RNA sequence: GGUCUCGUGGCCGAGCGGCUAGGCACCGGUCUGCAAAACCGUAUACUCCGGUUCGAAUCCGGACGAGACCUCCA
């Protein structure tokens, strides 16, 4: 680690901020639960991926060699509200009259495109569940061998009661099984489980299933939680550093992952569990079932009916990073507009920084500003504080520009490099690319020259006519000491 | 119903025992032919009621309100 600050991470397992000590010096293994591709990920899903992308970037910035694994769920049975096992991908496929893999492929292409649009760094590897059926079967066999699972009628269930004799089921979520029992609604009669809290590791195939795999227990599908255990083990080992995911996966998904890992390998898979909080709309979690969701593409296209205008992906990303990953964030048009203005201020500060003239001495310490930014990163990846420190830097940039502060050539260069590192590498914000139309800018140069001539002759009627006419065409004129620009 | 989290100025959102968070909006100023833009600056806050403390937005208890999980979810 190259920073002077000690990296501290809030560990969901302990509920406290802890000093981060990787298992292998300078290396970090990180696993994050990715999307289930039975539909297009919505903006709330993206928030989690953006947050972990930021965390990944922070770790890289701090000099760690990071192996970042984020899975893609393209198979598996999950349990619905009635306690029945449901194949959500299969049902999406059936309603669209296509093959399951077609559904998965379609949404995966869209997901990959979204990652580019929102400037997410590609993980080191994005393994899929369907490509790791054999590994999943092997983990299940190990759990059975250890006595923590049983086979019933072609299905395999995790034996929570036996597991509890040696391990703590509820270590992560803090749930007590006897409390859970009272909370849980009546199970349906056909349930094969021995105990209400048992969960499926392998589920016998239904006649209508589109995807079926062979296993020692007959044809079937893997349970929802087992893929993460199998793939994290394969790529990161039985125990690794960080496991992340959305807060809503804490229970039962992550709790069951811990049980599976302990049940097969005798250890918690991760030393640090991190949970990203939800994106809210009108104070409520964005969710498919609530219907209060929009797609990441819609906000960029301006086709979401929640907003009257479009926002660039970089602005949306910036908006999201102005909140800490462990807090809920309310998305509104007003808040997005505020972020857009702030975003532009930061970007303009950055481009001004490149044009500043050096002085023979420096009147303030660049190191102090950069240290504040690094401290924010190291304090549980505090993006909003990092951004605040960058705005502080922008104030200095303007002060230099106005001659109130000075930096030497060397300090200026350092300042410039560091600012770009924080903005582009760490926050993952690229300066908005001006799609300058060559022909238009030629015309604009001429129009601005004509207006300038009119102004010099104090022909305000003509100059205002040009200004108002351009405004009608959606082009805004900005006069400043150094001349006139437009946007 | 059970478990847990949260309630910060007009809005979003940090902080989590003593020190201006930040952004946007507002207001004032600089600049400008005017305006816009840009820049500078001031002001405004910690749901309520108790308690602990020299000192609490920050810790503890209670009330009210909101949300999450307990069922698929990032």
XYZ file of C-alpha atoms (C1' of nucleotides) in Angstrom:
561
model
C 0.000 0.000 0.000
C 1.459 3.300 -1.056
C -0.575 5.747 1.014
C 0.504 7.053 4.391
C -2.988 6.499 5.674
C -4.197 3.203 7.081
C -7.080 1.818 5.049
C -10.108 1.233 7.232
C -13.115 -0.776 6.071
C -16.512 -1.145 7.675
C -16.966 -4.880 8.082
C -20.596 -6.031 8.090
C -19.463 -9.095 9.983
C -18.463 -7.091 13.053
C -20.496 -3.961 12.439
C -17.355 -1.901 12.931
C -14.694 -0.145 10.965
C -11.570 -2.298 10.972
C -8.015 -1.817 9.781
C -7.680 -3.549 6.466
C -4.998 -6.217 6.457
C -4.984 -8.375 3.333
C -4.280 -12.096 3.570
C -1.348 -11.729 1.212
C 0.601 -8.527 1.400
C -0.158 -6.041 -1.387
C -2.732 -8.405 -2.905
C -6.478 -8.221 -2.546
C -9.037 -10.827 -3.525
C -12.505 -9.354 -3.931
C -15.741 -11.070 -4.880
C -18.912 -9.134 -5.642
C -22.330 -10.603 -6.386
C -23.297 -9.553 -9.885
C -26.629 -9.442 -11.660
C -29.141 -12.173 -12.362
C -29.742 -11.873 -16.053
C -33.451 -12.491 -16.343
C -34.031 -8.807 -17.111
C -32.064 -5.660 -17.765
C -30.349 -4.312 -14.641
C -32.036 -1.140 -13.393
C -30.445 1.995 -11.960
C -30.514 0.612 -8.436
C -28.503 -2.406 -9.522
C -26.085 -0.083 -11.233
C -25.541 1.898 -8.042
C -24.107 -1.162 -6.362
C -21.860 -1.938 -9.314
C -20.708 1.687 -9.486
C -19.929 1.642 -5.767
C -17.857 -1.499 -5.984
C -16.179 -0.204 -9.109
C -15.171 2.839 -7.056
C -13.902 0.577 -4.267
C -11.955 -1.461 -6.812
C -10.432 1.746 -8.201
C -9.529 2.933 -4.702
C -7.721 -0.310 -3.980
C -5.822 -0.028 -7.256
C -4.973 3.582 -6.479
C -3.602 2.518 -3.119
C -1.242 0.205 -4.942
C -2.863 -3.157 -4.316
C -2.836 -5.866 -6.900
C -6.514 -6.687 -6.966
C -8.208 -9.775 -8.294
C -11.801 -8.659 -8.697
C -14.345 -11.355 -9.411
C -17.940 -10.452 -10.147
C -20.228 -13.273 -11.148
C -23.089 -13.410 -13.573
C -26.057 -15.484 -12.495
C -27.389 -17.221 -15.541
C -28.790 -20.356 -13.934
C -30.295 -21.517 -10.744
C -33.406 -21.907 -8.757
C -34.504 -19.418 -6.192
C -37.308 -19.534 -3.672
C -40.341 -17.327 -4.106
C -42.759 -15.925 -1.553
C -44.797 -19.084 -1.443
C -41.736 -21.071 -0.471
C -41.602 -22.674 -3.873
C -38.529 -22.990 -5.999
C -38.751 -20.850 -9.090
C -36.569 -20.590 -12.166
C -36.773 -16.864 -12.894
C -34.598 -17.059 -15.992
C -36.647 -19.939 -17.339
C -39.918 -18.140 -16.767
C -38.606 -15.025 -18.487
C -37.562 -17.236 -21.372
C -40.921 -18.964 -21.527
C -42.832 -15.689 -21.601
C -40.582 -14.466 -24.413
C -40.853 -17.825 -26.206
C -37.102 -18.271 -26.379
C -34.396 -20.434 -24.888
C -33.046 -19.630 -21.434
C -29.585 -18.993 -22.776
C -31.033 -16.577 -25.282
C -32.470 -14.504 -22.449
C -29.210 -14.584 -20.576
C -27.188 -13.711 -23.640
C -29.446 -10.810 -24.577
C -29.224 -9.207 -21.171
C -25.545 -9.909 -20.830
C -24.835 -7.963 -24.002
C -26.841 -5.064 -22.572
C -25.076 -5.313 -19.250
C -21.662 -5.222 -20.889
C -22.699 -2.140 -22.848
C -23.900 -0.450 -19.644
C -20.568 -1.087 -18.025
C -18.895 0.835 -20.802
C -21.414 3.675 -20.662
C -21.031 4.065 -16.902
C -17.278 3.658 -17.127
C -16.985 0.560 -14.942
C -13.606 -1.112 -15.081
C -13.979 -4.693 -16.231
C -13.519 -7.107 -13.334
C -10.553 -9.455 -13.496
C -13.020 -12.175 -14.328
C -16.790 -12.414 -14.737
C -17.599 -16.082 -14.307
C -21.024 -17.456 -15.076
C -22.949 -20.045 -13.100
C -23.672 -22.240 -16.117
C -19.968 -22.620 -16.816
C -19.343 -23.854 -13.274
C -21.922 -26.575 -12.721
C -19.238 -29.171 -12.095
C -17.562 -27.005 -9.445
C -20.916 -26.457 -7.763
C -21.609 -30.191 -7.687
C -18.215 -30.775 -6.120
C -18.874 -28.271 -3.337
C -22.251 -29.890 -2.652
C -20.599 -33.301 -2.473
C -18.127 -31.936 0.037
C -20.925 -30.497 2.185
C -22.751 -33.823 2.121
C -19.545 -35.638 3.040
C -19.084 -33.301 6.000
C -22.589 -34.144 7.150
C -24.170 -30.732 6.619
C -26.516 -31.647 3.776
C -28.983 -34.403 2.907
C -30.525 -35.784 -0.255
C -34.291 -36.061 -0.661
C -35.953 -37.280 -3.810
C -33.301 -35.955 -6.207
C -32.770 -32.679 -4.368
C -30.092 -31.706 -1.867
C -30.717 -29.468 1.134
C -28.374 -27.766 3.527
C -28.914 -29.101 7.061
C -29.051 -25.958 9.171
C -29.790 -27.773 12.458
C -26.724 -29.980 12.251
C -24.646 -27.054 11.042
C -25.659 -25.002 14.070
C -24.144 -27.575 16.409
C -20.698 -26.566 15.191
C -21.150 -23.180 13.569
C -23.022 -19.950 14.020
C -25.819 -19.672 11.476
C -26.611 -15.975 11.548
C -23.045 -14.769 11.987
C -23.503 -12.099 9.349
C -27.161 -11.140 9.533
C -27.476 -11.473 13.273
C -30.560 -13.581 12.871
C -31.453 -16.211 15.398
C -32.912 -19.369 13.973
C -35.515 -19.777 16.706
C -36.716 -16.238 16.040
C -36.778 -16.919 12.345
C -38.973 -19.905 12.920
C -41.689 -17.824 14.526
C -41.440 -15.253 11.781
C -41.622 -17.641 8.927
C -44.992 -18.249 7.447
C -46.379 -21.718 7.252
C -44.497 -23.908 4.862
C -46.404 -25.633 2.173
C -47.240 -29.246 2.775
C -45.162 -30.734 -0.012
C -41.986 -29.295 1.442
C -39.233 -31.858 1.566
C -37.029 -29.971 3.953
C -36.397 -31.425 7.382
C -36.221 -28.007 8.955
C -37.775 -24.731 7.875
C -34.421 -22.939 7.647
C -32.821 -25.551 5.402
C -32.149 -24.311 1.896
C -31.664 -26.010 -1.456
C -28.184 -26.744 -2.750
C -29.468 -28.748 -5.676
C -33.026 -28.900 -6.936
C -34.510 -31.782 -8.874
C -35.598 -30.822 -12.361
C -39.192 -29.927 -13.070
C -40.714 -31.103 -16.361
C -40.997 -27.510 -17.609
C -37.367 -26.577 -16.833
C -35.497 -25.328 -19.857
C -32.013 -25.761 -18.446
C -31.201 -29.036 -16.719
C -27.878 -30.524 -15.659
C -26.828 -34.016 -14.714
C -25.676 -34.609 -11.193
C -25.019 -37.528 -8.837
C -28.565 -36.928 -7.552
C -30.225 -36.907 -10.952
C -31.112 -34.157 -13.384
C -31.639 -30.777 -11.842
C -30.477 -27.232 -11.161
C -28.100 -25.706 -8.649
C -29.561 -23.746 -5.746
C -29.304 -19.989 -5.729
C -26.434 -19.603 -3.274
C -24.062 -22.356 -4.282
C -22.661 -20.725 -7.415
C -20.993 -17.972 -5.422
C -19.334 -20.468 -3.128
C -18.094 -22.547 -6.042
C -16.821 -19.658 -8.130
C -15.290 -17.602 -5.326
C -13.416 -20.708 -4.192
C -12.232 -21.513 -7.681
C -10.904 -18.036 -8.458
C -10.007 -16.622 -5.062
C -9.544 -19.588 -2.767
C -11.381 -20.946 0.232
C -10.843 -17.676 1.994
C -10.195 -14.283 0.461
C -10.237 -10.644 1.542
C -13.426 -8.848 0.550
C -16.894 -10.064 -0.310
C -19.333 -7.435 -1.494
C -22.869 -7.120 -2.691
C -26.098 -5.215 -2.242
C -27.465 -4.881 1.261
C -30.535 -6.837 0.241
C -28.363 -9.901 -0.328
C -27.155 -9.988 3.258
C -29.877 -12.405 4.217
C -30.356 -15.056 3.175
C -27.900 -15.101 0.262
C -24.684 -14.121 2.012
C -25.586 -15.875 5.233
C -26.076 -19.064 3.242
C -22.830 -18.532 1.386
C -21.041 -18.415 4.716
C -22.813 -21.599 5.806
C -21.850 -23.363 2.589
C -18.251 -22.287 2.826
C -17.982 -23.271 6.484
C -19.861 -26.457 5.730
C -17.459 -27.457 2.975
C -14.117 -25.835 3.833
C -14.533 -24.933 7.494
C -14.057 -21.202 7.131
C -15.914 -18.014 6.354
C -15.159 -17.236 2.696
C -14.295 -13.604 3.317
C -12.608 -11.671 6.071
C -14.345 -8.410 5.204
C -17.984 -8.337 4.150
C -19.132 -5.127 2.519
C -22.698 -4.133 1.729
C -23.748 -1.325 -0.555
C -26.953 0.438 0.357
C -29.976 0.884 -1.857
C -30.959 3.558 -4.352
C -34.290 5.079 -3.349
C -37.039 6.719 -5.323
C -39.366 8.841 -3.172
C -37.850 7.329 -0.080
C -38.435 3.780 -1.182
C -36.012 1.226 -2.522
C -35.895 1.076 -6.299
C -37.203 -2.323 -7.161
C -38.701 -4.199 -10.008
C -41.600 -5.374 -7.927
C -42.442 -1.844 -6.722
C -42.377 -0.645 -10.308
C -40.488 2.509 -9.294
C -37.466 1.698 -11.365
C -35.888 3.016 -14.502
C -33.077 1.665 -16.615
C -29.561 3.106 -16.672
C -29.924 3.665 -20.379
C -33.188 5.592 -20.028
C -31.674 8.323 -17.909
C -28.893 8.817 -20.465
C -31.340 8.814 -23.373
C -33.860 11.003 -21.607
C -36.564 8.377 -22.088
C -37.288 7.793 -18.407
C -40.655 9.244 -17.485
C -39.323 10.091 -14.018
C -37.272 12.965 -15.410
C -37.948 15.777 -17.835
C -34.434 15.741 -19.295
C -31.508 13.435 -19.884
C -28.316 13.266 -17.841
C -24.895 12.113 -19.053
C -23.763 8.840 -17.497
C -20.753 10.604 -15.975
C -23.088 12.989 -14.154
C -25.197 10.109 -12.844
C -22.071 8.361 -11.668
C -20.834 11.549 -10.017
C -24.218 12.016 -8.344
C -24.057 8.525 -6.920
C -20.553 9.003 -5.598
C -21.634 12.126 -3.746
C -23.284 9.759 -1.275
C -21.420 7.190 0.782
C -21.872 3.589 -0.337
C -23.352 2.563 3.029
C -26.099 5.213 2.918
C -29.320 5.085 1.017
C -29.494 7.658 -1.750
C -32.622 9.384 -2.982
C -32.613 10.091 -6.682
C -34.591 13.128 -7.824
C -34.323 15.441 -10.784
C -33.513 18.358 -8.499
C -30.630 16.452 -6.913
C -29.342 15.352 -10.318
C -29.435 18.923 -11.573
C -27.424 20.018 -8.557
C -24.869 17.309 -9.245
C -24.669 18.255 -12.892
C -23.753 21.825 -11.990
C -21.181 20.625 -9.496
C -19.810 18.167 -12.024
C -19.284 20.960 -14.541
C -17.616 23.130 -11.938
C -15.185 20.350 -11.143
C -14.481 19.652 -14.809
C -13.911 23.303 -15.626
C -11.578 23.565 -12.673
C -9.651 20.620 -14.017
C -9.222 22.088 -17.482
C -8.287 25.460 -15.999
C -5.588 23.737 -13.965
C -3.850 22.664 -17.158
C -3.596 26.253 -18.349
C -2.244 27.833 -15.172
C 1.013 29.734 -15.321
C 3.755 28.686 -12.898
C 5.407 30.989 -10.398
C 8.838 30.982 -8.831
C 7.466 29.983 -5.432
C 4.531 28.065 -4.037
C 2.193 29.813 -1.642
C 0.418 26.706 -0.337
C 1.108 23.027 0.098
C -0.234 20.763 -2.595
C 0.493 17.809 -0.352
C -2.036 18.989 2.204
C -4.901 18.928 -0.285
C -3.895 15.578 -1.708
C -3.509 14.109 1.736
C -7.095 15.055 2.574
C -8.286 13.276 -0.541
C -6.293 10.160 0.273
C -7.511 10.172 3.836
C -11.083 10.149 2.537
C -10.358 7.150 0.327
C -8.794 5.296 3.220
C -11.670 6.014 5.578
C -13.996 3.305 4.328
C -13.935 4.626 0.773
C -15.596 7.907 1.618
C -16.360 9.229 -1.854
C -18.359 12.297 -0.750
C -15.467 13.515 1.386
C -13.079 12.826 -1.478
C -15.262 14.957 -3.749
C -15.468 17.717 -1.150
C -11.666 17.808 -1.010
C -11.554 18.086 -4.800
C -13.871 21.093 -4.669
C -11.502 22.533 -2.142
C -8.753 22.048 -4.709
C -10.880 23.789 -7.344
C -11.027 26.851 -5.100
C -7.219 26.905 -5.083
C -7.123 26.526 -8.848
C -9.239 29.643 -9.246
C -7.148 31.468 -6.692
C -4.008 30.699 -8.708
C -5.733 31.831 -11.854
C -6.551 35.145 -10.210
C -3.022 35.545 -8.908
C -3.994 35.161 -5.260
C -2.021 31.944 -4.863
C 1.065 30.612 -6.622
C 2.607 27.277 -7.471
C 5.946 26.433 -8.982
C 6.160 24.547 -12.250
C 6.990 21.382 -10.360
C 4.097 21.713 -7.885
C 1.695 22.615 -10.661
C 2.592 19.482 -12.539
C 2.209 17.384 -9.450
C -1.122 19.004 -8.601
C -2.397 18.447 -12.107
C -1.414 14.795 -12.194
C -2.887 14.098 -8.795
C -6.176 15.796 -9.611
C -6.538 13.803 -12.794
C -5.739 10.621 -10.899
C -8.472 11.316 -8.338
C -11.077 12.336 -10.860
C -10.414 9.962 -13.726
C -8.795 6.928 -12.135
C -10.430 6.881 -8.709
C -13.854 8.422 -9.243
C -13.961 7.093 -12.781
C -15.300 10.385 -14.117
C -14.220 11.288 -17.622
C -14.434 14.909 -18.723
C -17.573 15.343 -20.782
C -16.537 14.876 -24.342
C -17.670 17.782 -26.372
C -18.990 16.403 -29.580
C -17.726 19.336 -31.518
C -19.114 19.386 -34.943
C -16.357 20.688 -37.199
C -18.709 22.504 -39.521
C -20.735 24.028 -36.707
C -17.694 25.300 -34.864
C -16.483 26.962 -38.042
C -19.802 28.743 -38.379
C -19.810 29.649 -34.709
C -16.352 31.176 -34.947
C -17.626 33.409 -37.690
C -20.844 34.334 -35.876
C -18.923 35.200 -32.735
C -16.515 37.348 -34.730
C -19.418 39.214 -36.330
C -21.006 39.788 -32.943
C -17.696 40.959 -31.550
C -17.388 43.511 -34.333
C -20.896 44.758 -33.639
C -20.068 45.075 -29.959
C -16.930 47.017 -30.697
C -19.040 49.448 -32.703
C -21.515 49.525 -29.802
C -24.148 48.141 -32.115
C -26.058 46.479 -29.302
C -29.100 45.765 -31.439
C -27.114 43.508 -33.736
C -25.090 41.863 -31.003
C -28.186 41.119 -28.928
C -30.013 39.849 -31.957
C -27.228 37.355 -32.563
C -27.211 36.342 -28.908
C -30.979 35.897 -28.708
C -31.121 34.104 -32.028
C -28.503 31.609 -30.911
C -30.316 31.122 -27.617
C -33.427 30.185 -29.562
C -31.356 27.607 -31.425
C -30.222 26.194 -28.081
C -26.747 27.708 -28.111
C -25.658 29.774 -25.167
C -23.134 32.571 -25.492
C -20.714 33.152 -22.642
C -18.792 36.416 -22.581
C -15.697 36.651 -20.458
C -12.521 38.678 -20.221
C -10.700 36.266 -22.501
C -13.328 36.339 -25.208
C -16.582 34.688 -26.026
C -17.346 30.977 -25.888
C -20.495 28.994 -26.544
C -22.147 25.790 -25.501
C -45.661 -9.420 14.003
C -39.972 -10.198 14.626
C -34.937 -8.191 13.655
C -32.246 -4.004 12.194
C -31.187 0.884 10.252
C -32.164 5.868 9.728
C -34.445 10.974 10.839
C -28.964 17.126 9.437
C -30.513 24.139 6.785
C -35.058 25.122 0.468
C -32.916 20.232 -2.061
C -29.100 16.184 -2.235
C -25.654 14.721 1.280
C -20.857 14.235 4.806
C -19.637 14.328 9.881
C -20.884 10.789 14.700
C -18.496 14.002 21.848
C -15.594 20.412 21.589
C -12.970 22.568 15.285
C -16.924 26.265 8.375
C -18.100 19.332 5.292
C -19.183 19.734 0.137
C -22.478 20.493 -4.154
C -27.022 22.965 -5.884
C -30.656 26.829 -4.957
C -31.241 31.740 -2.386
C -29.149 36.544 -1.152
C -24.937 40.132 -1.620
C -20.545 41.432 -4.453
C -16.773 41.412 -8.711
C -16.818 41.380 -13.971
C -20.060 43.141 -18.075
C -23.043 48.014 -22.781
C -27.093 45.032 -20.616
C -27.876 40.031 -19.612
C -26.049 35.281 -19.142
C -21.799 32.709 -17.733
C -17.742 32.703 -14.495
C -15.506 33.905 -9.832
C -15.758 35.665 -4.569
C -18.612 36.112 -0.049
C -22.649 35.949 3.851
C -26.749 33.468 5.980
C -29.672 29.259 7.193
C -29.400 22.702 10.457
C -28.963 18.761 13.270
C -37.517 15.233 14.559
C -39.224 15.725 19.728
C -38.659 14.665 25.189
C -35.506 13.099 29.065
C -30.486 11.459 30.767
C -24.804 11.081 30.833
C -20.931 14.997 30.306
C -17.390 20.908 31.730
C -19.417 20.303 26.691
C -23.981 16.228 22.341
C -26.295 16.628 15.723
C -22.630 13.015 17.637
C -23.292 8.555 23.632
C -27.792 6.271 26.568
C -33.340 5.796 27.279
C -38.223 6.991 25.480
C -41.844 9.054 21.854
C -43.082 10.068 16.922
C -41.853 9.392 11.720
C -39.427 6.821 7.549
C -37.040 2.680 5.429
C -34.678 -2.303 4.902
C -34.652 -7.515 5.862
C -37.634 -11.754 7.484
C -40.043 -13.888 0.224
C -36.996 -12.935 -5.576
C -34.082 -8.533 -5.448
C -27.929 -4.769 -6.118
